[in-house]
Short mmCIF file of C-alpha atoms in Angstrom, two decimals:
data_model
loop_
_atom_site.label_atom_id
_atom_site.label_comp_id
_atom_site.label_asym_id
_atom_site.label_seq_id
_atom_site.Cartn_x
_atom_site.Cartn_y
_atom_site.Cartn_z
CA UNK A 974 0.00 0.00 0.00
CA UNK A 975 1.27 3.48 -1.16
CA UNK A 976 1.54 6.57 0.96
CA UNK A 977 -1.54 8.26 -1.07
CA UNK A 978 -3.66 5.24 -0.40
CA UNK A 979 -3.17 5.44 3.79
CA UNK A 980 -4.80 9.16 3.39
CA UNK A 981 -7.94 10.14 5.25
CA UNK A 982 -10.04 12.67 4.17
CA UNK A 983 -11.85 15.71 6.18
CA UNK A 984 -14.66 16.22 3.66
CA UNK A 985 -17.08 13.94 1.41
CA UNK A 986 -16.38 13.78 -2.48
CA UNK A 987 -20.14 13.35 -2.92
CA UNK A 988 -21.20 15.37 -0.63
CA UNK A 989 -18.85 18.32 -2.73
CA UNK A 990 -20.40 17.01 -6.02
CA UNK A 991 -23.71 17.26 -4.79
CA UNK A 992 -22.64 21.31 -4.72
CA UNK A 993 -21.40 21.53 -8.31
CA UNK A 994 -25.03 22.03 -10.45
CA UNK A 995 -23.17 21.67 -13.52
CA UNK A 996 -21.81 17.90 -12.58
CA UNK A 997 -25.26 16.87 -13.31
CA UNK A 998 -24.84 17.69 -17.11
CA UNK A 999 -24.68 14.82 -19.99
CA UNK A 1000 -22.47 15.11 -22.48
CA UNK A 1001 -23.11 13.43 -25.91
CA UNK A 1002 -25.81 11.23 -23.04
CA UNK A 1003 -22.56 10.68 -21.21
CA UNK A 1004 -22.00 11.65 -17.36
CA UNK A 1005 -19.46 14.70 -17.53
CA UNK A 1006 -16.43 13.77 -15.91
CA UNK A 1007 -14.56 17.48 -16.24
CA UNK A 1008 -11.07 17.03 -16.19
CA UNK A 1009 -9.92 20.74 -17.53
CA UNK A 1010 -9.60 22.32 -13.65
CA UNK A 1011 -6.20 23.73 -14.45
CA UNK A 1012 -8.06 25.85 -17.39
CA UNK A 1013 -11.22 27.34 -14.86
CA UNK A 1014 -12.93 25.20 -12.00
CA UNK A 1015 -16.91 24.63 -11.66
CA UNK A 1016 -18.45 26.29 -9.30
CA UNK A 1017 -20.69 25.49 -6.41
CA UNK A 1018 -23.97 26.75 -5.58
CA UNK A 1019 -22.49 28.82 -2.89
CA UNK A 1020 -20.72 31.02 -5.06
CA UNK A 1021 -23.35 31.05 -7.64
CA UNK A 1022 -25.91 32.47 -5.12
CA UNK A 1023 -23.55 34.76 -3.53
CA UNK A 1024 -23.31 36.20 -7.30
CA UNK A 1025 -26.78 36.32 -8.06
CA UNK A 1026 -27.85 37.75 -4.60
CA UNK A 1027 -25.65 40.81 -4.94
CA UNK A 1028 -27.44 41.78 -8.39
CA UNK A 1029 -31.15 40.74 -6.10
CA UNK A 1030 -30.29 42.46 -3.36
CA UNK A 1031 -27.59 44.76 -3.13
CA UNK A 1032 -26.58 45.98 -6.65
CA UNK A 1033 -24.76 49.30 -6.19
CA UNK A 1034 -21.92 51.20 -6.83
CA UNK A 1035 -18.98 51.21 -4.29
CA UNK A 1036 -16.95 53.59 -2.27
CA UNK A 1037 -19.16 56.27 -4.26
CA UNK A 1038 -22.53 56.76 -2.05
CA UNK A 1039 -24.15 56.94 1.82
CA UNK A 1040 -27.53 55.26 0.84
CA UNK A 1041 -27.98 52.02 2.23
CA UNK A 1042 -27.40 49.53 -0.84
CA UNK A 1043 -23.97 51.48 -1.63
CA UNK A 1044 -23.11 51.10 1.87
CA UNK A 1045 -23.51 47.33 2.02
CA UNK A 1046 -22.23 46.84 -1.71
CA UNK A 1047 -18.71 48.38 0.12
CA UNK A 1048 -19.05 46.59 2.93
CA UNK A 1049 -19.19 43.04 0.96
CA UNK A 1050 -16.66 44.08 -1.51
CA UNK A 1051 -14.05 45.18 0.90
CA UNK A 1052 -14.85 41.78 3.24
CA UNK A 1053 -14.19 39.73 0.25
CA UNK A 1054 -10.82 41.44 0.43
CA UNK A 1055 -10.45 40.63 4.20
CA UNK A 1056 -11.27 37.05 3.21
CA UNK A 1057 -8.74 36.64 0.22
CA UNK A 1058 -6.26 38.61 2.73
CA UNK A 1059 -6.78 35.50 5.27
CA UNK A 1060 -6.86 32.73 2.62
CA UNK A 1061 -2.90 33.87 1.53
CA UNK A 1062 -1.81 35.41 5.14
CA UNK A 1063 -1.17 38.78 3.56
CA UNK A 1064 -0.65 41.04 6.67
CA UNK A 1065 -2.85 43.28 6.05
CA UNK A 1066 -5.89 43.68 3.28
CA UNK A 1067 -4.78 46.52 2.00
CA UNK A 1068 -1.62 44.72 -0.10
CA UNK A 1069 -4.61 42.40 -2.02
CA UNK A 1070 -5.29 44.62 -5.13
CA UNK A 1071 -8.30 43.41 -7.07
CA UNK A 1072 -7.25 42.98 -11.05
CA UNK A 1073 -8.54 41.30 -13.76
CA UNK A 1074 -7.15 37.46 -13.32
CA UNK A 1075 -3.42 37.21 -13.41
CA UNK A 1076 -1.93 38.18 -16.65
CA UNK A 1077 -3.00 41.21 -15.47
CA UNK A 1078 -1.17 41.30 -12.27
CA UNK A 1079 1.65 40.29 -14.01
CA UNK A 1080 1.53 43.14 -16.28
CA UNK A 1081 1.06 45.34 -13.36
CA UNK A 1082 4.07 44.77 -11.90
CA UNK A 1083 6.09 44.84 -15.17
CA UNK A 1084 4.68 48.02 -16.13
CA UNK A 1085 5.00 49.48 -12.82
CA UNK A 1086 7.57 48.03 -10.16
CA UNK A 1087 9.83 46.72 -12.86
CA UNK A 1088 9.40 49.69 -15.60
CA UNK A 1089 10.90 52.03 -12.74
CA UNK A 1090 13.61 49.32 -11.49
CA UNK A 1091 14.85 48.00 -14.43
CA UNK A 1092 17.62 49.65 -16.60
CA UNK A 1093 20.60 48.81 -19.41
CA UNK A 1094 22.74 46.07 -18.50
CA UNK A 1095 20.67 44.56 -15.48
CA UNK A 1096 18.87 41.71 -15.70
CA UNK A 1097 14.99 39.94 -15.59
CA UNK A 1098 15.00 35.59 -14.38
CA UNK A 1099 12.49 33.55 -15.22
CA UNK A 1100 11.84 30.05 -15.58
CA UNK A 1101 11.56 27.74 -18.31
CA UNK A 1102 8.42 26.63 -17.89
CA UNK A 1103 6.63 29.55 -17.93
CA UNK A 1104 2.72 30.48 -18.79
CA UNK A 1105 2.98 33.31 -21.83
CA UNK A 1106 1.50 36.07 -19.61
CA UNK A 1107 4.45 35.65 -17.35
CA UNK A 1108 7.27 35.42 -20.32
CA UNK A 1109 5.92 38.26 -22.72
CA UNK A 1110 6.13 41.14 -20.69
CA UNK A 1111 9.45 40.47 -19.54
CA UNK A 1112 10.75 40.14 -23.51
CA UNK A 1113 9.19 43.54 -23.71
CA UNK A 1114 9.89 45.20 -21.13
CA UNK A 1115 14.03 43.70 -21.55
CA UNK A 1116 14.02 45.28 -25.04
CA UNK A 1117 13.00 48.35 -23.98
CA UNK A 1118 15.51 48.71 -21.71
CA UNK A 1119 17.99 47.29 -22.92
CA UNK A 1120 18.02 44.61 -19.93
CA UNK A 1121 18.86 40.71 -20.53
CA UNK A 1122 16.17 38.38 -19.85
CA UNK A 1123 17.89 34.64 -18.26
CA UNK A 1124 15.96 31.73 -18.27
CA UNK A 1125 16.30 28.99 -15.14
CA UNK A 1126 15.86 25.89 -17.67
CA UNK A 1127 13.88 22.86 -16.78
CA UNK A 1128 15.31 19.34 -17.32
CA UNK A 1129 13.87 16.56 -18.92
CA UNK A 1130 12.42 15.43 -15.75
CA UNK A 1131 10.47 18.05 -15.08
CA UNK A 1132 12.48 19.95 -12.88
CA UNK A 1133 14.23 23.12 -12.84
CA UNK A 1134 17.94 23.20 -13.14
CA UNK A 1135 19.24 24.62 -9.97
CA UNK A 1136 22.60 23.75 -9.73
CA UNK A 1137 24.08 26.81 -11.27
CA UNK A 1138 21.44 29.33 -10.00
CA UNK A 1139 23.57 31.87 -7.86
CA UNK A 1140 25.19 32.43 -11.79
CA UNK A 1141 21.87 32.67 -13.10
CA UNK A 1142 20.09 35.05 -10.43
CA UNK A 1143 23.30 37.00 -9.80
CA UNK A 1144 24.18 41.04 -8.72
CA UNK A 1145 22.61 42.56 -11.90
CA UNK A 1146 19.45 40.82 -11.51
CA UNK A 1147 16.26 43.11 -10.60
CA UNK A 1148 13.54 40.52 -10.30
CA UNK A 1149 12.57 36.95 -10.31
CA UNK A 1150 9.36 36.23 -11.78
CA UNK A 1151 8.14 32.58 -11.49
CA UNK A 1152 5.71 29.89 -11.75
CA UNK A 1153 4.66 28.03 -8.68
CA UNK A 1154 3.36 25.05 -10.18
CA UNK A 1155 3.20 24.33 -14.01
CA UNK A 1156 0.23 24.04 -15.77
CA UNK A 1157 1.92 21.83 -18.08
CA UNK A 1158 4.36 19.85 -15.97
CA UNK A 1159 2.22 20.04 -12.89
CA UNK A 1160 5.92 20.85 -10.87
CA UNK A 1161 5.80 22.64 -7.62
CA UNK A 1162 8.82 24.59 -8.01
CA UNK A 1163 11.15 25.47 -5.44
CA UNK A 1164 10.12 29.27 -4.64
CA UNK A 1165 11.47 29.55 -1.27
CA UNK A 1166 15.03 28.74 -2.78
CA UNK A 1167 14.70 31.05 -5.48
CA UNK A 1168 13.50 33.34 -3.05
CA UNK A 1169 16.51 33.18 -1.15
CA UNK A 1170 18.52 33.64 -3.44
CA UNK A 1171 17.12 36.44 -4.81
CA UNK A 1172 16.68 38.56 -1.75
CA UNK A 1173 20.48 37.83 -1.33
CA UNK A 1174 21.39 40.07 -4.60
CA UNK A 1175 18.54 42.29 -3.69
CA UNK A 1176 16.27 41.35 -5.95
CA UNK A 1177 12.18 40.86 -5.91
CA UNK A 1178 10.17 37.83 -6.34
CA UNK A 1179 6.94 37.78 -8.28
CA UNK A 1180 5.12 34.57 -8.17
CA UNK A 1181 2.30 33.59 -10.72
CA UNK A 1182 0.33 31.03 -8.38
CA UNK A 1183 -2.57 31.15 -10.84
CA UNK A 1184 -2.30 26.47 -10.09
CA UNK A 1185 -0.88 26.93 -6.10
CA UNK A 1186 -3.34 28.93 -4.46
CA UNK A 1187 -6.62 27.02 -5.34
CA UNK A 1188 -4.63 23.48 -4.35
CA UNK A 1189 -2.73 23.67 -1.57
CA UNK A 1190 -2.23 26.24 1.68
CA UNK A 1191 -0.39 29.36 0.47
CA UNK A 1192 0.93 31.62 3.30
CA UNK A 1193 3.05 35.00 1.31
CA UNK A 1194 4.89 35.79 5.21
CA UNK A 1195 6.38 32.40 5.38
CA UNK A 1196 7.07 32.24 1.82
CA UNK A 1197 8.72 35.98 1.80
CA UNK A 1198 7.78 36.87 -2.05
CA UNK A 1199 7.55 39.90 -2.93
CA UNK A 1200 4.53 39.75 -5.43
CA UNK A 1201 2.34 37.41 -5.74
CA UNK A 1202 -0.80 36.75 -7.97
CA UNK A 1203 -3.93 34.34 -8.80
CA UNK A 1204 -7.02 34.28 -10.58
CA UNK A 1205 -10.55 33.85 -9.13
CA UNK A 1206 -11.68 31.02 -11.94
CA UNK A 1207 -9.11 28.67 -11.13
CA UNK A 1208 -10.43 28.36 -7.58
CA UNK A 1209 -14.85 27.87 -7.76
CA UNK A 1210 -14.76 31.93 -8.42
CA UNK A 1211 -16.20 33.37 -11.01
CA UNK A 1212 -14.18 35.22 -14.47
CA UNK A 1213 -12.52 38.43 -14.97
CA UNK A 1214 -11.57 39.08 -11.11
CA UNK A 1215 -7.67 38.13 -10.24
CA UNK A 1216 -5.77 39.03 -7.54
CA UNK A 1217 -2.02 41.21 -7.15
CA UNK A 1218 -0.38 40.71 -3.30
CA UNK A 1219 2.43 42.39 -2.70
CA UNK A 1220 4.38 43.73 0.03
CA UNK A 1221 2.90 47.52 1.30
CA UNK A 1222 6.26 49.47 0.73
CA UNK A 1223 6.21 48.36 -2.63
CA UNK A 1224 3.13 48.66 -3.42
CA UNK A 1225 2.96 51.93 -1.90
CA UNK A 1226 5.92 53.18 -3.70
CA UNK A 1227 4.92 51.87 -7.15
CA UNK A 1228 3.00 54.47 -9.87
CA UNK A 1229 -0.80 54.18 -10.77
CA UNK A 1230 -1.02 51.30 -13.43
CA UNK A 1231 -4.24 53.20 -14.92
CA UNK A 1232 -5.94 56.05 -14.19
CA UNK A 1233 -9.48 57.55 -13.50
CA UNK A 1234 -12.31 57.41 -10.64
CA UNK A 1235 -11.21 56.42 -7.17
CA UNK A 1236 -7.63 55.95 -7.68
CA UNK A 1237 -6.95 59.49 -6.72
CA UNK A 1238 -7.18 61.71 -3.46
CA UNK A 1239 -7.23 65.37 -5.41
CA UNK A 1240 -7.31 66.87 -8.70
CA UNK A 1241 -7.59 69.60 -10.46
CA UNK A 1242 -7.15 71.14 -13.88
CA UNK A 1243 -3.34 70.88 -13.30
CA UNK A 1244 -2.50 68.00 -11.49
CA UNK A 1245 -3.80 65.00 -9.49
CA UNK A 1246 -2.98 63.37 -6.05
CA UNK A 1247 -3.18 59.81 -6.04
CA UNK A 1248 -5.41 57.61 -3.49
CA UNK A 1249 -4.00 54.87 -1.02
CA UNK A 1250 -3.69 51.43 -0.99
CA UNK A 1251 -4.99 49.49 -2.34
CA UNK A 1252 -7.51 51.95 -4.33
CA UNK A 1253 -4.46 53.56 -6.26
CA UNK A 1254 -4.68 50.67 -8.22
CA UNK A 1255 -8.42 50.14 -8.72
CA UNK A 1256 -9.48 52.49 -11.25
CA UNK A 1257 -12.79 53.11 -12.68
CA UNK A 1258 -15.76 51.21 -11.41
CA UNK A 1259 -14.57 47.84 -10.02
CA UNK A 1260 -15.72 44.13 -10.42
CA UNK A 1261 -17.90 44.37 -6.95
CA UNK A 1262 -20.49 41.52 -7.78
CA UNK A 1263 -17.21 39.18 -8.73
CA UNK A 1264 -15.41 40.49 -5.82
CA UNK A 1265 -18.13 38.89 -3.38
CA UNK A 1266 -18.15 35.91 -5.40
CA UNK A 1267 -14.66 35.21 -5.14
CA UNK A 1268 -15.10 35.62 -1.26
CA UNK A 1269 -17.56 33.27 -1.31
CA UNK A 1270 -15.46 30.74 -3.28
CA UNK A 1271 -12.75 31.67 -0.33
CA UNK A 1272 -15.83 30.22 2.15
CA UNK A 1273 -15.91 27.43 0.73
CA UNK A 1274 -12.22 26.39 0.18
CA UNK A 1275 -11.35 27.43 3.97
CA UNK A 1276 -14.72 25.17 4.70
CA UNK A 1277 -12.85 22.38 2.90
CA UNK A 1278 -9.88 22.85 4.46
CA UNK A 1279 -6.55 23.50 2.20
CA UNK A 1280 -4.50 20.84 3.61
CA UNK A 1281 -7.69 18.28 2.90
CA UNK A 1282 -7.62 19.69 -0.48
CA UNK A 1283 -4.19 19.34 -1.11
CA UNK A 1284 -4.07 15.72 0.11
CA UNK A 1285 -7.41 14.54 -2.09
CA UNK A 1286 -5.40 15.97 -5.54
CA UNK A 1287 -2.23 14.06 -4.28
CA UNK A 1288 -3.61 11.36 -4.19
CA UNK A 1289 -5.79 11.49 -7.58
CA UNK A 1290 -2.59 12.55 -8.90
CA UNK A 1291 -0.51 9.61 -7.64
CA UNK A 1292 -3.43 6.89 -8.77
CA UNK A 1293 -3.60 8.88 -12.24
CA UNK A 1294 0.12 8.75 -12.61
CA UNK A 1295 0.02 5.19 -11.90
CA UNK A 1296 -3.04 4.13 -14.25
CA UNK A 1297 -2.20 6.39 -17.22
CA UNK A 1298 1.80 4.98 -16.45
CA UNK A 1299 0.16 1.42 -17.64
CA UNK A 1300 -1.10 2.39 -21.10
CA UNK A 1301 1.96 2.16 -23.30
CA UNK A 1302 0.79 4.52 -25.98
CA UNK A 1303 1.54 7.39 -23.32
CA UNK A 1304 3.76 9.55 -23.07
CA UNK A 1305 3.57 11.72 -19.22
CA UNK A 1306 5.75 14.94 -19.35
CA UNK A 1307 6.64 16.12 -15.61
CA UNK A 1308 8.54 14.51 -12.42
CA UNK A 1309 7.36 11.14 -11.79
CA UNK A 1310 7.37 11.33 -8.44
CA UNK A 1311 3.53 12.74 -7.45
CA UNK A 1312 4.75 14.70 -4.39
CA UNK A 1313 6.70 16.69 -6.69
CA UNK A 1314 3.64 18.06 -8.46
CA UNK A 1315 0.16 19.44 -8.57
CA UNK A 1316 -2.92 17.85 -9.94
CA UNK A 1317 -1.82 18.26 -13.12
CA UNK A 1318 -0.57 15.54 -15.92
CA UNK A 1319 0.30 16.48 -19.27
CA UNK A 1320 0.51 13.47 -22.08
CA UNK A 1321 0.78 12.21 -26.00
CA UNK A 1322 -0.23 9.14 -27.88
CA UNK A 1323 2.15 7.82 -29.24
CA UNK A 1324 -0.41 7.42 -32.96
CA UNK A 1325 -3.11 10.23 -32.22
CA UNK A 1326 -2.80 14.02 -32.30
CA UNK A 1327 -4.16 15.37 -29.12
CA UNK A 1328 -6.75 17.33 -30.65
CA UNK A 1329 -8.28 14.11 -32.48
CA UNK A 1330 -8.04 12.79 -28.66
CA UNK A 1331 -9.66 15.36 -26.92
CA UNK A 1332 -12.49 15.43 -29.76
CA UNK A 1333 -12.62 11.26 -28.72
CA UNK A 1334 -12.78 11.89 -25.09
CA UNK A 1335 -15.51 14.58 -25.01
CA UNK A 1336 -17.77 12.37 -27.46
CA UNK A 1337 -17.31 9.91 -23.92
CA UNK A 1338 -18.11 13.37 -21.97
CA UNK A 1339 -14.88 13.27 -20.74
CA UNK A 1340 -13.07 17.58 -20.83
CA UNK A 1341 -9.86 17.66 -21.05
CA UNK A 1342 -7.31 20.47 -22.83
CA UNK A 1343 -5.30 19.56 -25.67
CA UNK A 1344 -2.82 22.48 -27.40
CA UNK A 1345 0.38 24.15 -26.23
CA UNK A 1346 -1.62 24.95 -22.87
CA UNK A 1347 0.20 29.05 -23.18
CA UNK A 1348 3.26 27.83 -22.97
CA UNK A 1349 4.90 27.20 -26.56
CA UNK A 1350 8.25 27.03 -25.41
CA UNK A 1351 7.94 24.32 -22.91
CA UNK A 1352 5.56 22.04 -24.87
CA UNK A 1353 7.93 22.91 -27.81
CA UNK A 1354 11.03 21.50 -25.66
CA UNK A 1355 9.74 17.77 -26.03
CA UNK A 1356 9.81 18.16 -29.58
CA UNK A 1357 5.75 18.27 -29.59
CA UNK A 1358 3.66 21.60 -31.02
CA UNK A 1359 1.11 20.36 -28.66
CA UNK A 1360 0.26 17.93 -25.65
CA UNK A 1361 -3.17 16.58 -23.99
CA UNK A 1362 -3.36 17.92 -20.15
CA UNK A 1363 -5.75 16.02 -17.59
CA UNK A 1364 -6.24 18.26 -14.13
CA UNK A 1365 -7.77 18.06 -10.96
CA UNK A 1366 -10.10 19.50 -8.37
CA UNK A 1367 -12.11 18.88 -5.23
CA UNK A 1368 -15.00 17.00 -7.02
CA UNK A 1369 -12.86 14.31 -9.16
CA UNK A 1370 -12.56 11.16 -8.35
CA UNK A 1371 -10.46 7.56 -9.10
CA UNK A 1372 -13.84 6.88 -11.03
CA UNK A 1373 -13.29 9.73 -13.21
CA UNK A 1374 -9.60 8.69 -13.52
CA UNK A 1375 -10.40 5.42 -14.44
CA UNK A 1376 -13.18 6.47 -16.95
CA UNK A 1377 -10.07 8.89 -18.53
CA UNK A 1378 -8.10 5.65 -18.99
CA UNK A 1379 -10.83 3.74 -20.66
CA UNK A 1380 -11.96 6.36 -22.67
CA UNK A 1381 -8.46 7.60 -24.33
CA UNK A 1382 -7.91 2.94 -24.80
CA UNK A 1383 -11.76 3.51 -26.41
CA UNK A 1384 -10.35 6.28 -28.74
CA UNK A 1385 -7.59 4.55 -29.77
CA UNK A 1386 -9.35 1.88 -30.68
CA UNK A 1387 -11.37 3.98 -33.00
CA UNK A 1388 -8.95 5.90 -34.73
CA UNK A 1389 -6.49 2.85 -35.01
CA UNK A 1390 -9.25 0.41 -36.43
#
């Protein structure tokens, strides 16, 4: 018997299912078994309500009226702050900046921080395995000024290449901006090394933990990092709301990344005075009704439990790496070892483009994704323009893992016969 299979857990699969309205769908008169958690996760009637009640109930503008509904449409929004403060251990809620999702906070802090840091001859580290929203801006932004942009490559087994990092992140470099777990290779990378290294040259660390923060505990004191961001879809919440941490003398030194209503204190026909955290960074009218939702979806993760969460995908991922390991046709991309990564296994057939597979699998209701997953470089390092990716969340099961299996032998069958 295997670690993964002595675990106990705090909450009920079925009982979480029974949450999940959308787990009752058929597809193609199949059960849905939704395997694409690493793209956006369902979400559970909690959240759902908590969205729909703001527009019943309490639909107003924020920060901008005394009248009653305004009042409580600022009081929710700026809880669901509180709450994502608590879920991360930010010290205090005013260094949670509500964005769009996280390419956005990236961009924030490469516009901002890093524009006004950043000159000829120093340098920008990031990883090999990065999303595109956290390689792009950095190629930009080094080009403009004339900075180099180093790369921390990732070996063959799915790990980064650490051996020569104190050449790598070295006295030139500015900041470190990296990805906490792959959404291709499913690796937890090492972020409190890279951290400490880092601080050593005086450097900042951003950290994109768009696949860390809905899957296991994520506390920004203990870790140190500088920056830090996530999206609200990734974790029950709804779209279009992300979330930038970052340290208050940072953030408080940084420039506006946009301008207009509420981000300033004072203006007039001459000049403006900007507002404090975090509103200096919140712009225009803000995402309130998604805001509350994403609280919500905070509810019910801290209901769950973040260590019982992060136990129940280690141990789908360990029985997925072990029954997908069986089929010969496979190829897995990412360490071996499960406690190395998140709930999230990347693959090829070894006869069928993943597209054709994915196409095979949904006709069996099963969702996967199937393309470079945003990350063209990495994918591109196995000598593949694309890869099929099965992930993980709170409502899967070994059923579903086992339906996977049978359904990809199923579509090989077909498109072999």
């Amino acid at each position: 018997m295997n670690d993964s299979e002595n675990l106990i857990h705090t909450f009920d699969v079925e009982d979480v299912r029974a949450d999940f309205p959308i787990l009752n769908r058929k597809i193609n008169g199949m059960d849905l078994v939704y395997l694409d958690n690493a793209a956006t996760t369902q979400k559970p009637r909690h959240v759902i309500d908590a969205l729909t009640r703001y527009y019943e109930e309490t639909n107003a503008n924020v920060h901008r009226g005394v009248h009653t509904l305004s009042v409580e449409a600022t009081d929710a929004y700026e809880l669901a702050r509180e709450k994502v403060a608590g879920f991360i251990n930010a010290p205090r809620p005013e260094t949670v900046i509500w964005t769009r999702n996280t390419s956005e906070s990236l961009n924030l802090v490469a516009a901002t921080w890093a524009e006004e840091h950043v000159a000829k001859g120093d340098n920008i580290v990031i990883t090999a395995m990065e999303h595109h929203s956290n390689i792009v801006p950095w190629q930009q932004l080094a080009m403009k000024k004339q900075a180099e942009l180093r790369y921390i490559a990732a070996g063959k087994d799915g790990l980064l290449e650490m051996s020569n990092i104190s050449k790598i992140i070295d006295s030139n470099t500015k900041i470190v901006s990296t990805t906490h777990v792959s959404n291709v290779l499913g690796t937890v990378n090492p972020v409190d090394e890279l951290t400490r290294r880092a601080h050593e040259v005086g450097a900042v660390v951003l950290v994109d933990a768009a696949q860390s923060v809905p899957h296991m505990p994520v506390d920004v004191q203990a870790m140190d990092v500088d920056f830090l961001c996530f999206s609200a879809h990734k974790m029950l919440g709804p779209t279009g709301i992300g979330v930038l941490y970052g340290k208050y003398d940072l953030l408080n030194d940084m420039s506006p990344f946009m301008f207009g209503g509420d981000m300033i204190l004072e203006v007039t026909y001459e000049d403006a005075k900007w507002n404090d955290l975090p509103y200096k960074f919140e712009a225009g009218t803000p995402n309130i009704a998604d805001a509350i939702a994403t609280g919500a979806a905070v509810d019910y993760l801290n209901n769950l439990g973040m260590e019982n969460v992060w136990r129940h995908e280690q141990e789908l991922t360990a029985y997925a790496l072990e029954q997908m390991s069986a089929l010969a046709s496979l190829k897995i991309i990412g360490p071996k070892d499960p406690t190395l990564r998140g709930g999230v296994i990347s693959f090829m057939h070894d006869s069928i483009h993943p597209h054709d597979l994915g196409t095979g699998l949904d006709q069996l209701g099963i969702a996967i994704r199937t393309g470079h997953h945003c990350a063209m470089p990495l994918v591109r390092s196995y000598d593949v323009v694309a890869a099929a990716r099965a992930s993980f969340y709170i409502y899967n099961t070994k059923h579903e893992i086992d339906e996977l299996v049978n359904g990809i032998s199923e579509t090989a069958g077909y498109f072999n016969s």
